[in-house]
mmCIF file of C-alpha atoms in Angstrom:
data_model
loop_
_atom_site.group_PDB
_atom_site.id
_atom_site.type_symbol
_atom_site.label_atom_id
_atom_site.label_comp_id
_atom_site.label_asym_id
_atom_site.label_seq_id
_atom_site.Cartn_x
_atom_site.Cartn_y
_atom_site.Cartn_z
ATOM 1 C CA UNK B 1 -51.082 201.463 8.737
ATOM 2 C CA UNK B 2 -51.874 199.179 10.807
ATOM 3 C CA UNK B 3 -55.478 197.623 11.054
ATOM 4 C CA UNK B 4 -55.066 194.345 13.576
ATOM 5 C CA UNK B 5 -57.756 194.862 15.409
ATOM 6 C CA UNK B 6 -60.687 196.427 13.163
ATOM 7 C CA UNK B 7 -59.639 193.239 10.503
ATOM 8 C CA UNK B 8 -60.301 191.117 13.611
ATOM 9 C CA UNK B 9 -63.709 192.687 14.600
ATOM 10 C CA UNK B 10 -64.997 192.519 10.837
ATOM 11 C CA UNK B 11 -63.828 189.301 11.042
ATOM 12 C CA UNK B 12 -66.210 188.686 14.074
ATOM 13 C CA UNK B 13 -68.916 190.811 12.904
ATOM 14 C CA UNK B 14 -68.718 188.648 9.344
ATOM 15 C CA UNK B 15 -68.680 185.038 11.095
ATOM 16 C CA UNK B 16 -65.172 184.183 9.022
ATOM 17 C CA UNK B 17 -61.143 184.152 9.937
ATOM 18 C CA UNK B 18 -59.171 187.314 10.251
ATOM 19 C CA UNK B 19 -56.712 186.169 6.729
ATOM 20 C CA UNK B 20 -60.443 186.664 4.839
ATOM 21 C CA UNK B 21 -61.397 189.897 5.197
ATOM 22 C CA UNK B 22 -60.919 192.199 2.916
ATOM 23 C CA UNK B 23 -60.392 196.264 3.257
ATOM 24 C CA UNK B 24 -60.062 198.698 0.642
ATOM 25 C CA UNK B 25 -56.494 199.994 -0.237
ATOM 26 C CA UNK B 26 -58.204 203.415 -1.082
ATOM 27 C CA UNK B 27 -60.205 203.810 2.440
ATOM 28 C CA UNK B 28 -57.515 202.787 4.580
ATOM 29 C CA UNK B 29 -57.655 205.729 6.676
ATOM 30 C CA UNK B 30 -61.721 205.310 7.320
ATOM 31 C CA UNK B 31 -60.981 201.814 8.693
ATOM 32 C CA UNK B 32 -57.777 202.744 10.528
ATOM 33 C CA UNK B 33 -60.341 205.746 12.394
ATOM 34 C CA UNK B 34 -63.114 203.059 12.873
ATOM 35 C CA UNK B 35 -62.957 201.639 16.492
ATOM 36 C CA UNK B 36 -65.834 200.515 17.841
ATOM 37 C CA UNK B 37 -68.214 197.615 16.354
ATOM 38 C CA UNK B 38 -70.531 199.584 15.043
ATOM 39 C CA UNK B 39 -68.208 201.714 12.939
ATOM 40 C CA UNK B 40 -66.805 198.913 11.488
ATOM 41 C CA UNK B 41 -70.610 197.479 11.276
ATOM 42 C CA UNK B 42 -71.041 200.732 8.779
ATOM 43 C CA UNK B 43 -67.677 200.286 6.816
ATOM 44 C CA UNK B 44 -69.034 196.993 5.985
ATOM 45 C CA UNK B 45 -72.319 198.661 4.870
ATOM 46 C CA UNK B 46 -70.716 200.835 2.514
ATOM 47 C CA UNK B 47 -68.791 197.849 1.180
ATOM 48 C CA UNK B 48 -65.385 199.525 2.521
ATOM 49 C CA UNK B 49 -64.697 195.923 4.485
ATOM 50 C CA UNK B 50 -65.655 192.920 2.634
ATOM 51 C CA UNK B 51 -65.458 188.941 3.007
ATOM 52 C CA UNK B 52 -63.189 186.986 0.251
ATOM 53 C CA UNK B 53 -64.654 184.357 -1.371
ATOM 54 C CA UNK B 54 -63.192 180.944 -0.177
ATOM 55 C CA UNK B 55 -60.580 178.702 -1.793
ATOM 56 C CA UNK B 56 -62.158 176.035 -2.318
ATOM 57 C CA UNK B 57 -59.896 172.389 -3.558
ATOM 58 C CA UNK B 58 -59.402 171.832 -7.179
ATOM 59 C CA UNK B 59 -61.735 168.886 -8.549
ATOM 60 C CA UNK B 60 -59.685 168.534 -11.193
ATOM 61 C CA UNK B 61 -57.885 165.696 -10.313
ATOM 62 C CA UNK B 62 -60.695 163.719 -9.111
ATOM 63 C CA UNK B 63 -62.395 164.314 -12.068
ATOM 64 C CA UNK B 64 -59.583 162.981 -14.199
ATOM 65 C CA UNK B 65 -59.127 159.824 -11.922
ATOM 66 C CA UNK B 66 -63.110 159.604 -12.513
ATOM 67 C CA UNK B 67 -63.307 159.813 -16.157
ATOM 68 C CA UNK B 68 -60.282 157.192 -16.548
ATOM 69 C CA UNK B 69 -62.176 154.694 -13.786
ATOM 70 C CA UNK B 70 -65.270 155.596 -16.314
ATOM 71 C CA UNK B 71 -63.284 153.563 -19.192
ATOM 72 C CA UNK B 72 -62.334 151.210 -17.445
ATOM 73 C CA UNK B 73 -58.541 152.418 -15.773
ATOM 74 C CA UNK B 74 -57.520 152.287 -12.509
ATOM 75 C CA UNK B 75 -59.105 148.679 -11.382
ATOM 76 C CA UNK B 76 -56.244 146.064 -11.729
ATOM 77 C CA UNK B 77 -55.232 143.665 -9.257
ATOM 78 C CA UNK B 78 -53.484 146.274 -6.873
ATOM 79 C CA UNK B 79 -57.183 148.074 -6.741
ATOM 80 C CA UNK B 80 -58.982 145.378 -5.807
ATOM 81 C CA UNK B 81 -59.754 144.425 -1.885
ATOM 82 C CA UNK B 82 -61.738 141.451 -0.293
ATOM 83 C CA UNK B 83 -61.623 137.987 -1.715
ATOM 84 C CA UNK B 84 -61.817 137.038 -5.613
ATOM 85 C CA UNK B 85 -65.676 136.299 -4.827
ATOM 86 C CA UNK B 86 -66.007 139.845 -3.815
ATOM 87 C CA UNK B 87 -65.389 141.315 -6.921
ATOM 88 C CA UNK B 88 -66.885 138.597 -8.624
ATOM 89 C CA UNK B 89 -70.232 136.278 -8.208
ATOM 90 C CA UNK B 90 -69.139 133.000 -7.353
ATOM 91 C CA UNK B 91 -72.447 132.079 -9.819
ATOM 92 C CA UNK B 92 -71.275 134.251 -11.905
ATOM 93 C CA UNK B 93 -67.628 132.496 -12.182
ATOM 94 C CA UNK B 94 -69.533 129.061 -12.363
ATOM 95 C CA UNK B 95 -71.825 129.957 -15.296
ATOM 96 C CA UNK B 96 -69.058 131.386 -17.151
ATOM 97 C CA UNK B 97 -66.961 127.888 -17.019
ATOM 98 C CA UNK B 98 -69.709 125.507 -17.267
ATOM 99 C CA UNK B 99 -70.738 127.198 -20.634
ATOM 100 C CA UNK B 100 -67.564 127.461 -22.103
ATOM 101 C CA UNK B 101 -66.965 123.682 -21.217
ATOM 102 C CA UNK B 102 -70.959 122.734 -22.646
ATOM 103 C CA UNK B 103 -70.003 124.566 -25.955
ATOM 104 C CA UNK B 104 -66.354 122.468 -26.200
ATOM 105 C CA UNK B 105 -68.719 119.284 -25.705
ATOM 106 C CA UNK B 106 -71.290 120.195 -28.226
ATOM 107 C CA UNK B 107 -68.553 120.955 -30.430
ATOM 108 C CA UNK B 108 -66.858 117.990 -29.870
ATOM 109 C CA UNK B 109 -70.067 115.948 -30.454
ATOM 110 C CA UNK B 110 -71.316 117.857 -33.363
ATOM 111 C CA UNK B 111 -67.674 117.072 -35.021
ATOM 112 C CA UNK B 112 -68.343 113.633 -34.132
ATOM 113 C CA UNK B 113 -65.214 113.326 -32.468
ATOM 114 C CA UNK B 114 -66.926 112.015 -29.306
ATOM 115 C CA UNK B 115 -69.136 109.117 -29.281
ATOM 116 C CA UNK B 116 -73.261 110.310 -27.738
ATOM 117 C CA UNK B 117 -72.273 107.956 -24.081
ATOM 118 C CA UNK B 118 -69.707 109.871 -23.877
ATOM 119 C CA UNK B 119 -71.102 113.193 -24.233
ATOM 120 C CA UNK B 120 -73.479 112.387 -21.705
ATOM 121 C CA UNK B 121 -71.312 111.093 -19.713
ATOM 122 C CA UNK B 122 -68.817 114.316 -19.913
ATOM 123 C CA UNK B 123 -72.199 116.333 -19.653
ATOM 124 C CA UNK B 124 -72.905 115.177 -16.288
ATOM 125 C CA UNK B 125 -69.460 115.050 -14.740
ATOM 126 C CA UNK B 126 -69.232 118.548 -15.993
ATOM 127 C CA UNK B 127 -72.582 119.371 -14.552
ATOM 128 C CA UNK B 128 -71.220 117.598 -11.103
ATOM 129 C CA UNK B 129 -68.371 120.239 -10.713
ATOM 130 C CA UNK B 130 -65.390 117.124 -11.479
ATOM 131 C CA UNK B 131 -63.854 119.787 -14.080
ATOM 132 C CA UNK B 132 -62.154 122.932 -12.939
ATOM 133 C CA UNK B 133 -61.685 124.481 -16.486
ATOM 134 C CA UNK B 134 -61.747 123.208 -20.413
ATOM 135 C CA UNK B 135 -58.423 122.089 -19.845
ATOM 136 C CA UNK B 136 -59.167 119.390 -17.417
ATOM 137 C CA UNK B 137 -62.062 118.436 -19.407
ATOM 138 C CA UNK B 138 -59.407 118.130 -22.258
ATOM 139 C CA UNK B 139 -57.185 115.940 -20.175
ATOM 140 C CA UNK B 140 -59.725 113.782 -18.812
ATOM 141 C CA UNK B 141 -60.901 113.297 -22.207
ATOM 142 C CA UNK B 142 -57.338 112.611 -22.958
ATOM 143 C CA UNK B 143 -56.604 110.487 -20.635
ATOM 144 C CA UNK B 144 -59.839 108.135 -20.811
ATOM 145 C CA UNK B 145 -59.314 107.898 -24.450
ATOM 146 C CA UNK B 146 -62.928 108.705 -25.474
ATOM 147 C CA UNK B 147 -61.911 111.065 -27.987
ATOM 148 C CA UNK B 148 -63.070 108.596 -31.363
ATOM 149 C CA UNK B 149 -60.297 107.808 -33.645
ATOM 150 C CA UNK B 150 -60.796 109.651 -37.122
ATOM 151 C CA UNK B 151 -59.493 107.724 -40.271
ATOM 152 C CA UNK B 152 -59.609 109.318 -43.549
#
């Protein structure tokens, strides 16, 4: 039983590796008789010698590591390469803080706690870059004493 070199010519004849081809268990003796090329050319005509489909790699996994990146998994700080600015706008970054520290000094003004000078004043050194979040705006505040004194 031994068909070495007819799997190797199919596997020639069929443009794929000798571990694909397949060969009937019933019609072993046909292909063990087949020599030449064009024998085996006929076995594979008859459907006698055939071509396996190929193993192809599971997507599974990908698709699960997709579908959790999808929702929003998978991107923390270990993720990330390049520079904070390459993940995120440095405009981007700015706009975020400079309206977070405009609505603390609306607030601030609308409450009366600060005086209208110094909301302008805090407008424009905000506007300058002098604060580097709403807690230094805080402190400066703070420290200047502008924050109005409330009796009542």
């Amino acid at each position: 039983m031994n068909t070495k070199s007819q799997r190797r010519l199919a596997a020639t004849i069929l443009g794929i590796g000798v571990n694909r081809v397949w060969i009937d268990p019933e019609r072993l003796e046909d292909v063990e008789a087949a020599i030449t090329r064009n024998e085996i050319k006929k076995l594979i005509h008859e459907g006698v010698i055939k071509a396996s489909p190929e193993k192809g790699q599971s997507r599974y996994r990908a698709n699960l590591i997709r579908s959790k990146k999808a929702s929003g998994r998978r991107r923390g700080p270990g993720t990330q390469k390049g520079s904070s600015y390459s993940t995120r706008f440095r405009k981007r970054i700015w706009v975020i803080r400079i309206r977070s520290m405009r609505n603390r000094l609306k607030m601030l003004k609308s409450r009366r706690l600060i005086t209208a000078n110094s909301y302008r004043l805090l407008y424009k050194k905000s506007k300058g870059g002098e604060f580097k979040n709403l807690a230094e705006l805080e402190r400066y505040i703070a420290e200047q004493g502008l924050r109005r004194r409330v009796f009542g």
